[in-house]
Short mmCIF file of C-alpha atoms in Angstrom, two decimals:
data_model
loop_
_atom_site.label_atom_id
_atom_site.label_comp_id
_atom_site.label_asym_id
_atom_site.label_seq_id
_atom_site.Cartn_x
_atom_site.Cartn_y
_atom_site.Cartn_z
CA UNK F 103 0.00 0.00 0.00
CA UNK F 104 1.21 3.48 -0.88
CA UNK F 105 0.14 6.32 1.43
CA UNK F 106 0.73 9.86 0.17
CA UNK F 107 0.46 12.82 2.54
CA UNK F 108 0.05 16.38 1.29
CA UNK F 109 1.56 18.65 3.96
CA UNK F 110 4.39 17.86 6.32
CA UNK F 111 3.94 20.00 9.42
CA UNK F 112 2.02 18.92 12.56
CA UNK F 113 -0.75 16.60 11.37
CA UNK F 114 1.05 15.21 8.32
CA UNK F 115 4.34 14.40 9.99
CA UNK F 116 2.63 12.88 13.04
CA UNK F 117 0.53 10.61 10.84
CA UNK F 118 3.56 9.45 8.87
CA UNK F 119 5.74 8.66 11.89
CA UNK F 120 3.01 6.78 13.75
CA UNK F 121 2.00 4.81 10.66
CA UNK F 122 5.58 3.67 10.12
CA UNK F 123 5.79 2.46 13.72
CA UNK F 124 2.71 0.35 13.05
CA UNK F 125 3.51 -0.93 9.55
CA UNK F 126 7.06 -1.50 8.33
CA UNK F 127 6.22 -2.36 4.69
CA UNK F 128 3.85 0.47 3.74
CA UNK F 129 5.27 3.06 1.32
CA UNK F 130 4.87 6.51 2.86
CA UNK F 131 5.50 9.72 0.92
CA UNK F 132 5.11 13.33 2.06
CA UNK F 133 4.90 16.32 -0.29
CA UNK F 134 5.46 19.73 1.31
CA UNK F 135 5.26 22.91 -0.78
CA UNK F 136 7.43 24.87 1.67
CA UNK F 137 11.06 24.47 2.71
CA UNK F 138 10.43 22.96 6.13
CA UNK F 139 8.52 20.11 7.71
CA UNK F 140 7.56 19.36 11.28
CA UNK F 141 8.51 22.72 12.78
CA UNK F 142 7.22 24.27 15.99
CA UNK F 143 5.04 27.04 14.56
CA UNK F 144 3.61 27.79 18.02
CA UNK F 145 7.13 28.85 19.05
CA UNK F 146 7.67 31.34 16.23
CA UNK F 147 6.58 34.49 18.14
CA UNK F 148 8.96 33.60 20.97
CA UNK F 149 11.87 33.27 18.57
CA UNK F 150 11.10 36.76 17.26
CA UNK F 151 11.12 38.06 20.85
CA UNK F 152 14.45 36.30 21.58
CA UNK F 153 12.85 34.14 24.27
CA UNK F 154 13.87 31.19 22.09
CA UNK F 155 17.42 31.98 21.07
CA UNK F 156 18.21 29.16 18.68
CA UNK F 157 16.33 29.08 15.37
CA UNK F 158 17.23 25.43 14.87
CA UNK F 159 15.36 24.53 18.05
CA UNK F 160 12.14 25.20 16.13
CA UNK F 161 13.00 22.69 13.41
CA UNK F 162 11.90 19.38 14.86
CA UNK F 163 12.60 17.21 11.84
CA UNK F 164 13.88 17.26 8.26
CA UNK F 165 13.66 15.01 5.18
CA UNK F 166 16.94 13.22 5.91
CA UNK F 167 15.95 12.37 9.47
CA UNK F 168 12.54 11.15 8.31
CA UNK F 169 14.22 8.88 5.78
CA UNK F 170 16.89 7.60 8.17
CA UNK F 171 14.65 7.09 11.18
CA UNK F 172 11.36 6.08 9.58
CA UNK F 173 12.08 5.20 5.94
CA UNK F 174 9.65 7.93 4.86
CA UNK F 175 10.27 9.84 1.64
CA UNK F 176 9.79 13.57 2.15
CA UNK F 177 9.87 16.03 -0.76
CA UNK F 178 10.02 19.69 0.23
CA UNK F 179 9.42 22.48 -2.32
CA UNK F 180 7.01 20.13 -4.05
CA UNK F 181 3.51 21.53 -4.49
CA UNK F 182 0.56 19.30 -5.30
CA UNK F 183 -1.40 21.07 -8.05
CA UNK F 184 -4.29 18.64 -8.53
CA UNK F 185 -5.92 15.52 -7.18
CA UNK F 186 -7.05 13.15 -9.92
CA UNK F 187 -9.36 11.02 -7.79
CA UNK F 188 -10.64 8.80 -10.61
CA UNK F 189 -7.16 7.55 -11.48
CA UNK F 190 -5.89 7.95 -7.89
CA UNK F 191 -3.06 10.23 -8.98
CA UNK F 192 -1.63 13.61 -8.04
CA UNK F 193 -0.10 16.30 -10.21
CA UNK F 194 3.02 17.46 -8.36
CA UNK F 195 5.16 20.48 -9.25
CA UNK F 196 8.85 20.34 -8.35
CA UNK F 197 9.64 23.98 -7.60
CA UNK F 198 13.41 23.54 -7.72
CA UNK F 199 13.46 21.83 -11.12
CA UNK F 200 10.37 23.57 -12.51
CA UNK F 201 8.76 20.36 -13.72
CA UNK F 202 5.45 18.58 -13.18
CA UNK F 203 4.91 14.89 -12.70
CA UNK F 204 2.10 12.50 -11.89
CA UNK F 205 2.35 10.24 -8.86
CA UNK F 206 -0.03 7.50 -7.77
CA UNK F 207 -1.51 6.75 -4.36
CA UNK F 208 -3.59 4.07 -2.68
CA UNK F 209 -4.53 6.20 0.30
CA UNK F 210 -4.32 10.01 0.23
CA UNK F 211 -4.10 12.25 3.30
CA UNK F 212 -4.74 15.98 2.97
CA UNK F 213 -2.92 17.85 5.72
CA UNK F 214 -2.47 21.19 3.99
CA UNK F 215 -3.21 23.28 7.08
CA UNK F 216 -4.35 26.87 6.95
CA UNK F 217 -3.06 30.31 5.95
CA UNK F 218 -3.42 33.82 7.37
CA UNK F 219 -6.35 35.84 6.09
CA UNK F 220 -5.23 38.87 4.09
CA UNK F 221 -8.13 41.25 3.44
CA UNK F 222 -8.50 43.23 0.23
CA UNK F 223 -7.61 46.64 1.69
CA UNK F 224 -5.89 49.47 -0.21
CA UNK F 225 -2.14 49.36 0.41
CA UNK F 226 -2.20 45.87 1.94
CA UNK F 227 0.71 44.72 -0.25
CA UNK F 228 3.15 47.08 1.44
CA UNK F 229 6.41 45.28 2.30
CA UNK F 230 6.12 46.48 5.91
CA UNK F 231 2.83 44.60 6.38
CA UNK F 232 3.51 40.95 7.20
CA UNK F 233 1.79 37.90 8.68
CA UNK F 234 3.38 35.28 10.91
CA UNK F 235 2.70 31.64 10.05
CA UNK F 236 5.87 29.94 8.79
CA UNK F 237 9.60 29.89 9.47
CA UNK F 238 10.28 32.15 6.44
CA UNK F 239 7.73 34.63 7.86
CA UNK F 240 9.77 34.70 11.05
CA UNK F 241 12.95 35.40 9.11
CA UNK F 242 11.21 38.24 7.25
CA UNK F 243 9.95 39.89 10.43
CA UNK F 244 13.31 39.68 12.18
CA UNK F 245 15.00 41.15 9.12
CA UNK F 246 12.50 44.02 8.87
CA UNK F 247 12.98 44.88 12.54
CA UNK F 248 16.75 45.01 12.14
CA UNK F 249 17.06 46.64 8.71
CA UNK F 250 14.33 49.24 9.25
CA UNK F 251 15.31 49.89 12.88
CA UNK F 252 11.70 49.40 13.93
CA UNK F 253 10.68 51.52 16.93
CA UNK F 254 6.89 51.20 16.60
CA UNK F 255 4.83 48.20 15.60
CA UNK F 256 1.10 47.80 15.12
CA UNK F 257 -0.62 44.43 15.43
CA UNK F 258 -3.98 44.05 13.68
CA UNK F 259 -6.02 41.29 15.28
CA UNK F 260 -6.39 40.38 18.95
CA UNK F 261 -6.31 36.59 18.65
CA UNK F 262 -3.64 34.18 19.86
CA UNK F 263 -0.92 35.16 17.40
CA UNK F 264 -1.65 38.86 17.67
CA UNK F 265 -1.40 38.89 21.46
CA UNK F 266 1.75 36.76 21.46
CA UNK F 267 3.36 39.13 18.97
CA UNK F 268 2.52 42.14 21.14
CA UNK F 269 4.41 40.66 24.05
CA UNK F 270 7.40 39.51 22.03
CA UNK F 271 7.78 42.77 20.12
CA UNK F 272 7.57 44.64 23.43
CA UNK F 273 10.33 42.38 24.75
CA UNK F 274 12.54 43.86 22.02
CA UNK F 275 11.88 47.38 23.29
CA UNK F 276 9.46 48.18 20.48
CA UNK F 277 6.46 50.41 21.20
CA UNK F 278 3.42 48.26 20.38
CA UNK F 279 -0.23 48.96 19.60
CA UNK F 280 -3.16 46.68 18.89
CA UNK F 281 -6.13 47.29 16.59
CA UNK F 282 -9.03 44.88 17.08
CA UNK F 283 -12.26 45.34 15.13
CA UNK F 284 -14.55 43.50 17.54
CA UNK F 285 -15.44 44.82 21.00
CA UNK F 286 -12.81 42.70 22.78
CA UNK F 287 -9.62 40.71 22.33
CA UNK F 288 -9.52 36.90 22.34
CA UNK F 289 -12.81 35.60 21.01
CA UNK F 290 -12.46 32.35 22.96
CA UNK F 291 -13.13 34.33 26.15
CA UNK F 292 -16.23 36.20 27.22
CA UNK F 293 -16.07 39.97 27.39
CA UNK F 294 -15.57 40.33 31.13
CA UNK F 295 -12.79 37.74 31.18
CA UNK F 296 -11.04 39.29 28.19
CA UNK F 297 -11.28 42.66 29.93
CA UNK F 298 -8.87 41.48 32.65
CA UNK F 299 -6.23 40.74 30.03
CA UNK F 300 -6.92 43.98 28.16
CA UNK F 301 -6.18 45.96 31.31
CA UNK F 302 -3.01 43.94 31.84
CA UNK F 303 -1.88 44.73 28.31
CA UNK F 304 -2.32 48.42 29.10
CA UNK F 305 -0.22 48.15 32.26
CA UNK F 306 2.55 46.73 30.04
CA UNK F 307 2.46 49.75 27.76
CA UNK F 308 0.34 48.33 24.94
CA UNK F 309 -1.92 50.87 23.26
CA UNK F 310 -5.30 49.28 22.60
CA UNK F 311 -7.69 50.38 19.87
CA UNK F 312 -10.78 48.21 20.36
CA UNK F 313 -13.87 48.25 18.16
CA UNK F 314 -12.17 49.81 15.14
CA UNK F 315 -10.84 48.25 11.96
CA UNK F 316 -8.12 49.13 9.45
CA UNK F 317 -9.37 50.28 6.04
CA UNK F 318 -6.22 51.53 4.25
CA UNK F 319 -2.42 51.70 4.39
CA UNK F 320 0.05 54.08 2.77
CA UNK F 321 3.63 55.22 3.15
CA UNK F 322 4.02 58.63 4.75
CA UNK F 323 7.61 59.84 4.91
CA UNK F 324 9.60 57.13 6.67
CA UNK F 325 6.51 55.69 8.35
CA UNK F 326 3.48 53.62 7.43
CA UNK F 327 0.08 55.27 7.91
CA UNK F 328 -2.81 53.06 8.97
CA UNK F 329 -6.31 54.49 8.44
CA UNK F 330 -9.10 53.19 10.68
CA UNK F 331 -12.82 53.11 9.98
CA UNK F 332 -13.46 56.09 12.29
CA UNK F 333 -11.01 58.28 10.31
CA UNK F 334 -8.25 57.82 12.93
CA UNK F 335 -4.73 57.77 11.44
CA UNK F 336 -1.94 55.80 13.10
CA UNK F 337 1.74 55.96 12.15
CA UNK F 338 3.95 52.91 12.61
CA UNK F 339 7.10 51.25 11.28
CA UNK F 340 5.74 47.71 11.00
CA UNK F 341 2.33 46.04 10.82
CA UNK F 342 1.72 42.45 11.88
CA UNK F 343 -1.47 41.16 10.28
CA UNK F 344 -3.14 38.57 12.53
CA UNK F 345 -6.88 38.71 11.85
CA UNK F 346 -7.43 34.98 11.49
CA UNK F 347 -6.75 31.97 9.30
CA UNK F 348 -8.52 30.10 6.52
CA UNK F 349 -8.17 26.42 5.54
CA UNK F 350 -5.96 25.56 2.57
CA UNK F 351 -8.71 23.53 0.94
CA UNK F 352 -8.75 24.76 -2.66
CA UNK F 353 -6.92 21.64 -3.80
CA UNK F 354 -9.63 19.47 -2.27
CA UNK F 355 -12.60 21.52 -3.46
CA UNK F 356 -11.20 21.59 -7.02
CA UNK F 357 -11.21 17.79 -6.88
CA UNK F 358 -14.87 17.72 -5.88
CA UNK F 359 -14.24 16.86 -2.23
CA UNK F 360 -16.99 18.31 -0.04
CA UNK F 361 -16.21 21.36 2.10
CA UNK F 362 -18.32 23.47 4.46
CA UNK F 363 -19.22 27.14 4.07
CA UNK F 364 -15.90 28.19 5.62
CA UNK F 365 -13.86 26.00 3.30
CA UNK F 366 -13.14 23.23 5.80
CA UNK F 367 -12.97 19.73 4.35
CA UNK F 368 -15.86 17.72 5.75
CA UNK F 369 -14.77 14.46 7.40
CA UNK F 370 -16.42 11.79 9.53
CA UNK F 371 -15.19 10.38 12.84
CA UNK F 372 -12.72 8.20 10.91
CA UNK F 373 -11.35 11.35 9.22
CA UNK F 374 -12.65 10.18 5.84
CA UNK F 375 -13.66 12.79 3.26
CA UNK F 376 -16.54 12.44 0.79
CA UNK F 377 -14.21 10.55 -1.58
CA UNK F 378 -13.02 6.97 -1.21
CA UNK F 379 -9.49 6.50 0.14
CA UNK F 380 -9.01 10.25 0.76
CA UNK F 381 -8.65 11.54 4.31
CA UNK F 382 -8.17 15.01 5.80
CA UNK F 383 -7.06 16.29 9.19
CA UNK F 384 -5.64 19.27 11.04
CA UNK F 385 -6.51 22.89 10.31
CA UNK F 386 -7.88 22.09 6.86
CA UNK F 387 -10.60 19.74 8.13
CA UNK F 388 -13.78 20.15 10.10
CA UNK F 389 -14.14 18.55 13.52
CA UNK F 390 -17.11 17.73 15.69
CA UNK F 391 -17.35 20.13 18.58
CA UNK F 392 -17.29 17.94 21.67
CA UNK F 393 -19.90 20.10 23.42
CA UNK F 394 -22.33 21.14 20.68
CA UNK F 395 -21.83 18.14 18.36
CA UNK F 396 -21.79 20.60 15.45
CA UNK F 397 -19.17 20.46 12.70
CA UNK F 398 -16.77 23.37 13.22
CA UNK F 399 -13.26 24.60 12.51
CA UNK F 400 -10.83 24.50 15.46
CA UNK F 401 -7.30 25.23 14.18
CA UNK F 402 -5.17 24.16 17.13
CA UNK F 403 -1.97 22.12 17.30
CA UNK F 404 -3.18 19.71 19.98
CA UNK F 405 -6.18 18.37 18.06
CA UNK F 406 -4.13 18.22 14.83
CA UNK F 407 -1.49 16.00 16.42
CA UNK F 408 -4.09 13.74 18.04
CA UNK F 409 -5.88 13.36 14.71
CA UNK F 410 -2.58 12.37 13.10
CA UNK F 411 -2.05 9.52 15.54
CA UNK F 412 -5.65 8.36 15.26
CA UNK F 413 -5.61 8.37 11.45
CA UNK F 414 -2.37 6.38 11.45
CA UNK F 415 -4.01 3.86 13.75
CA UNK F 416 -7.00 3.59 11.43
CA UNK F 417 -4.80 3.07 8.36
CA UNK F 418 -2.79 0.57 10.39
CA UNK F 419 -5.90 -1.52 10.97
CA UNK F 420 -6.90 -0.40 14.47
CA UNK F 421 -10.49 0.47 15.38
CA UNK F 422 -10.17 4.15 16.28
CA UNK F 423 -12.21 7.30 15.77
CA UNK F 424 -11.79 10.98 16.54
CA UNK F 425 -14.42 11.88 19.13
CA UNK F 426 -14.31 15.64 18.77
CA UNK F 427 -12.47 18.76 19.88
CA UNK F 428 -13.10 20.86 22.96
CA UNK F 429 -10.96 23.74 21.72
CA UNK F 430 -8.92 23.74 24.93
CA UNK F 431 -6.28 26.47 24.79
CA UNK F 432 -4.05 28.71 26.89
CA UNK F 433 -2.24 31.93 26.09
CA UNK F 434 0.56 33.82 27.83
CA UNK F 435 -0.13 37.56 28.07
CA UNK F 436 2.98 39.12 29.62
CA UNK F 437 2.82 38.02 33.29
CA UNK F 438 -0.75 36.71 33.01
CA UNK F 439 -2.38 33.78 31.23
CA UNK F 440 -5.82 33.06 29.83
CA UNK F 441 -7.22 29.60 29.20
CA UNK F 442 -10.50 28.19 27.95
CA UNK F 443 -12.22 24.95 27.07
CA UNK F 444 -15.54 24.14 25.45
CA UNK F 445 -18.04 26.88 24.61
CA UNK F 446 -18.11 30.44 25.93
CA UNK F 447 -21.32 32.31 26.67
CA UNK F 448 -21.41 34.06 23.29
CA UNK F 449 -21.25 30.67 21.59
CA UNK F 450 -23.93 29.23 23.87
CA UNK F 451 -26.28 32.08 23.03
CA UNK F 452 -25.64 31.44 19.34
CA UNK F 453 -26.18 27.70 19.90
CA UNK F 454 -29.55 28.48 21.47
CA UNK F 455 -30.67 29.69 18.04
CA UNK F 456 -30.14 26.10 16.82
CA UNK F 457 -31.15 24.11 19.89
CA UNK F 458 -32.07 25.25 23.38
CA UNK F 459 -29.53 24.81 26.14
CA UNK F 460 -30.66 25.58 29.69
CA UNK F 461 -27.33 26.69 31.14
CA UNK F 462 -26.13 28.36 34.31
CA UNK F 463 -23.04 30.50 34.85
CA UNK F 464 -20.71 30.43 37.84
CA UNK F 465 -17.83 32.87 38.17
CA UNK F 466 -15.49 33.04 41.17
CA UNK F 467 -12.37 34.91 42.26
CA UNK F 468 -9.94 32.82 44.30
CA UNK F 469 -6.23 32.95 45.07
CA UNK F 470 -3.96 30.61 43.16
CA UNK F 471 -2.61 29.27 46.47
CA UNK F 472 -3.10 29.78 50.20
CA UNK F 473 -3.56 33.47 50.93
CA UNK F 474 -1.19 33.40 53.89
CA UNK F 475 1.64 32.03 51.75
CA UNK F 476 3.66 34.78 50.02
CA UNK F 477 2.81 36.04 46.54
CA UNK F 478 -0.74 34.75 46.30
CA UNK F 479 -2.45 36.15 43.19
CA UNK F 480 -6.08 36.06 42.03
CA UNK F 481 -7.56 33.56 39.63
CA UNK F 482 -10.75 34.53 37.80
CA UNK F 483 -12.67 31.39 36.85
CA UNK F 484 -15.90 31.20 34.86
CA UNK F 485 -17.81 27.97 34.29
CA UNK F 486 -20.93 27.32 32.23
CA UNK F 487 -22.90 24.14 32.82
CA UNK F 488 -26.17 22.49 31.85
CA UNK F 489 -28.59 23.18 34.67
CA UNK F 490 -30.35 19.82 34.33
CA UNK F 491 -27.53 17.39 33.60
CA UNK F 492 -24.61 19.22 35.21
CA UNK F 493 -22.49 18.77 32.06
CA UNK F 494 -19.71 21.38 31.90
CA UNK F 495 -20.38 23.30 28.69
CA UNK F 496 -17.37 25.57 28.93
CA UNK F 497 -14.85 27.19 31.25
CA UNK F 498 -12.43 30.10 31.24
CA UNK F 499 -9.58 30.91 33.61
CA UNK F 500 -7.53 34.11 33.78
CA UNK F 501 -4.77 34.89 36.25
CA UNK F 502 -1.07 35.24 36.99
CA UNK F 503 -0.30 31.70 38.18
CA UNK F 504 -2.04 28.35 38.20
CA UNK F 505 -4.17 29.00 35.11
CA UNK F 506 -2.83 25.95 33.25
CA UNK F 507 -3.55 23.61 36.14
CA UNK F 508 -7.16 24.74 36.56
CA UNK F 509 -8.11 24.85 32.87
CA UNK F 510 -6.62 21.38 32.41
CA UNK F 511 -8.68 20.03 35.32
CA UNK F 512 -11.83 21.59 33.89
CA UNK F 513 -11.05 20.30 30.40
CA UNK F 514 -10.54 16.80 31.80
CA UNK F 515 -13.77 16.98 33.79
CA UNK F 516 -15.59 18.08 30.65
CA UNK F 517 -14.09 15.27 28.54
CA UNK F 518 -15.05 12.69 31.19
CA UNK F 519 -18.51 14.29 31.47
CA UNK F 520 -18.33 14.94 35.19
CA UNK F 521 -21.17 17.04 36.57
CA UNK F 522 -20.36 20.61 37.60
CA UNK F 523 -21.12 19.84 41.23
CA UNK F 524 -18.83 16.81 41.10
CA UNK F 525 -15.89 19.22 41.11
CA UNK F 526 -16.28 19.62 44.87
CA UNK F 527 -15.34 15.95 45.30
CA UNK F 528 -12.07 16.08 43.36
CA UNK F 529 -9.10 15.37 45.61
CA UNK F 530 -6.45 17.75 44.34
CA UNK F 531 -2.86 18.11 45.50
CA UNK F 532 -2.53 20.66 48.26
CA UNK F 533 0.30 22.45 50.00
CA UNK F 534 0.33 26.21 50.74
CA UNK F 535 2.72 27.11 47.87
CA UNK F 536 0.48 25.37 45.32
CA UNK F 537 -3.16 25.65 46.30
CA UNK F 538 -5.62 25.92 49.17
CA UNK F 539 -7.25 23.14 51.14
CA UNK F 540 -10.35 24.01 49.13
CA UNK F 541 -8.89 24.40 45.66
CA UNK F 542 -10.59 26.97 43.39
CA UNK F 543 -11.88 24.01 41.36
CA UNK F 544 -13.54 22.61 44.50
CA UNK F 545 -15.04 26.05 45.13
CA UNK F 546 -16.58 26.02 41.66
CA UNK F 547 -18.27 22.75 42.58
CA UNK F 548 -19.58 24.15 45.84
CA UNK F 549 -21.04 27.20 44.14
CA UNK F 550 -22.59 25.09 41.36
CA UNK F 551 -24.29 22.89 43.97
CA UNK F 552 -25.56 25.96 45.85
CA UNK F 553 -27.06 27.36 42.65
CA UNK F 554 -28.78 24.09 41.72
CA UNK F 555 -30.18 23.70 45.25
CA UNK F 556 -31.50 27.26 45.28
CA UNK F 557 -29.23 28.45 48.09
CA UNK F 558 -27.95 31.38 46.05
CA UNK F 559 -28.83 33.43 42.98
CA UNK F 560 -26.01 34.90 40.95
CA UNK F 561 -25.72 37.84 38.56
CA UNK F 562 -22.70 38.26 36.32
CA UNK F 563 -20.89 41.57 36.16
CA UNK F 564 -22.00 42.31 32.59
CA UNK F 565 -25.69 41.76 33.32
CA UNK F 566 -25.41 43.71 36.57
CA UNK F 567 -23.96 46.82 34.98
CA UNK F 568 -26.35 46.60 32.03
CA UNK F 569 -29.30 46.60 34.48
CA UNK F 570 -27.79 48.32 37.51
CA UNK F 571 -30.79 50.61 38.13
CA UNK F 572 -32.99 47.58 38.81
CA UNK F 573 -31.01 46.68 41.93
CA UNK F 574 -30.44 47.99 45.41
CA UNK F 575 -26.68 47.37 45.60
CA UNK F 576 -25.33 46.25 48.97
CA UNK F 577 -21.64 46.47 49.88
CA UNK F 578 -20.78 44.15 52.80
CA UNK F 579 -17.05 44.88 52.98
CA UNK F 580 -15.35 46.50 55.94
CA UNK F 581 -14.99 50.28 56.32
CA UNK F 582 -11.31 50.31 55.36
CA UNK F 583 -12.05 48.35 52.19
CA UNK F 584 -14.77 50.78 51.17
CA UNK F 585 -12.36 53.67 51.58
CA UNK F 586 -10.37 52.16 48.68
CA UNK F 587 -13.37 52.40 46.34
CA UNK F 588 -16.95 51.25 45.96
CA UNK F 589 -19.80 50.85 43.48
CA UNK F 590 -21.49 54.20 43.03
CA UNK F 591 -24.90 54.31 44.71
CA UNK F 592 -24.31 51.22 46.83
CA UNK F 593 -25.55 50.89 50.43
CA UNK F 594 -22.84 49.93 52.92
CA UNK F 595 -23.51 47.47 55.75
CA UNK F 596 -20.44 45.48 56.84
CA UNK F 597 -21.09 41.75 56.84
CA UNK F 598 -20.50 41.47 60.60
CA UNK F 599 -23.31 43.98 61.25
CA UNK F 600 -25.85 42.60 58.78
CA UNK F 601 -27.74 40.28 61.14
CA UNK F 602 -28.67 43.30 63.27
CA UNK F 603 -29.15 45.81 60.45
CA UNK F 604 -30.91 43.91 57.65
CA UNK F 605 -34.16 45.62 58.72
CA UNK F 606 -32.74 48.79 57.14
CA UNK F 607 -33.21 47.15 53.73
CA UNK F 608 -36.42 47.03 51.70
CA UNK F 609 -37.63 43.43 51.21
CA UNK F 610 -39.49 44.47 48.08
CA UNK F 611 -36.29 45.53 46.35
CA UNK F 612 -34.11 43.42 44.11
CA UNK F 613 -30.82 43.33 46.05
CA UNK F 614 -27.38 42.74 44.54
CA UNK F 615 -24.61 42.07 47.05
CA UNK F 616 -20.86 42.32 46.65
CA UNK F 617 -17.72 41.94 48.76
CA UNK F 618 -14.07 41.66 47.75
CA UNK F 619 -14.25 38.26 46.05
CA UNK F 620 -17.73 36.86 46.74
CA UNK F 621 -17.54 34.69 49.88
CA UNK F 622 -18.93 37.25 52.32
CA UNK F 623 -21.52 38.27 49.75
CA UNK F 624 -22.79 34.69 49.62
CA UNK F 625 -22.97 34.50 53.42
CA UNK F 626 -24.80 37.84 53.47
CA UNK F 627 -27.25 36.58 50.84
CA UNK F 628 -28.04 33.57 53.03
CA UNK F 629 -28.77 35.89 55.98
CA UNK F 630 -31.20 37.93 53.91
CA UNK F 631 -32.88 34.91 52.30
CA UNK F 632 -33.36 33.28 55.71
CA UNK F 633 -35.07 36.47 56.86
CA UNK F 634 -37.66 36.71 54.13
CA UNK F 635 -35.82 38.50 51.32
CA UNK F 636 -36.69 36.80 48.02
CA UNK F 637 -34.91 38.72 45.26
CA UNK F 638 -31.31 38.51 46.49
CA UNK F 639 -28.36 38.13 44.13
CA UNK F 640 -24.59 37.85 44.55
CA UNK F 641 -22.54 39.79 42.00
CA UNK F 642 -20.06 37.21 40.75
CA UNK F 643 -16.34 37.80 41.08
CA UNK F 644 -16.58 40.44 43.78
CA UNK F 645 -15.47 44.05 43.77
CA UNK F 646 -11.88 43.22 42.83
CA UNK F 647 -13.23 41.83 39.55
CA UNK F 648 -15.90 44.50 39.11
CA UNK F 649 -13.41 47.37 39.26
CA UNK F 650 -11.41 45.82 36.43
CA UNK F 651 -14.54 45.51 34.29
CA UNK F 652 -15.54 49.10 35.09
CA UNK F 653 -12.30 50.58 33.75
CA UNK F 654 -12.59 52.48 30.48
#
């Protein structure tokens, strides 16, 4: 059997290596249109920022090593021009020799990945406007920074690559700005969670332009002028374009292989396309969303590598299937991190247009480790779960330390279909430098159980501020805390005085309670509810979170 793989980076190279370990006699051939295979594209921004010093560290494999170690033939600078599915052949162009040839296959794997989106904007072809996706892109950016003595850089797009480039350009002493057309950065997070990271970007000197898009570029003197859709003009030395990616599926669609409305190649759980003996995986293929069960595009390295191993197992005769992607991710943002898994609230609201999901939201603020141990820092954790089944629909974690641990626990709980309130039973490693006796994950479980049992009603910070006039806002912090700031118009009764003073409050009012992080507010809510107050809500996250969201 001859297996031909188009594309030799994450998914393609993983498939080839695993398949060889399973079957020694199969002929395996990889065609890669670029110069490199199996490189660490997730590390490229950090090489630009000199965090990764050695360029060769990014190059995980090469054609010679693949031949020597795995007996796999790899042809770089070879572009597949056409798939002739009826004859089971490919038209391949050898870029170095400038010739075309036809090659046969028994099984074909399309692992062509994705490419940066480049919008049709006047001046977009300026040499100082670049995207980051490949090793040559990295070389171009580093050269531009050095040759042009770049002092200012503008990143367009607040996704993963855009944010990583902000940090790494700043590490080089470059003044950085971000233009993001939507109303927030990082679409995998909900607005209030993204807001925490936006404020952190500002504290690190990043100039944010949110809610505006670029419409034109032109050279002005020695600089590059960027025109925004509100007539603002920005001058910079370098533009990094990072507004998203699109699947490299033209080769497949030209061959009549079915794609979705975003260009993703449609595959089943065995990674089979609509055509016999043709498979697709990685960024170019659709995946089933593990939560919604809808076919979506999730261009992440983790799922791509897992798909590669699973497809190799299938071709090697094992009974395997790909059971879907959760979209679990994490991002470093200077000293902070943001992680997510599953669906966010925006996606759940969109999903409700297709099928109803009765979900509940829990958001807490907890320290990453014991508060009495030095250098404790806050973690902001949001969880969405099905109110009836307890299934964790999605989760987001933002903080300075311990983000990876908590998002991984939540992702694992989601994959294993634990109920939200089951989180309280998890026995997690504890010592003061690492966590608290009640880990933040346990606390999520406690709060979820309280919500389901009707012991507390919650209101998220976005909904609260959108409807603030409907509430009598109660601050239960101590006097010294209130001196540091408070919600305008709030009534102040310290928690320790509430049992004697609750009669000062109107039982007919809708009451929203806050403290520093939420624990005292919950206890205060129980006091009021036990004394006949019916419309009592705890503002999730506490004042420490609210004041971040309030910042303009």
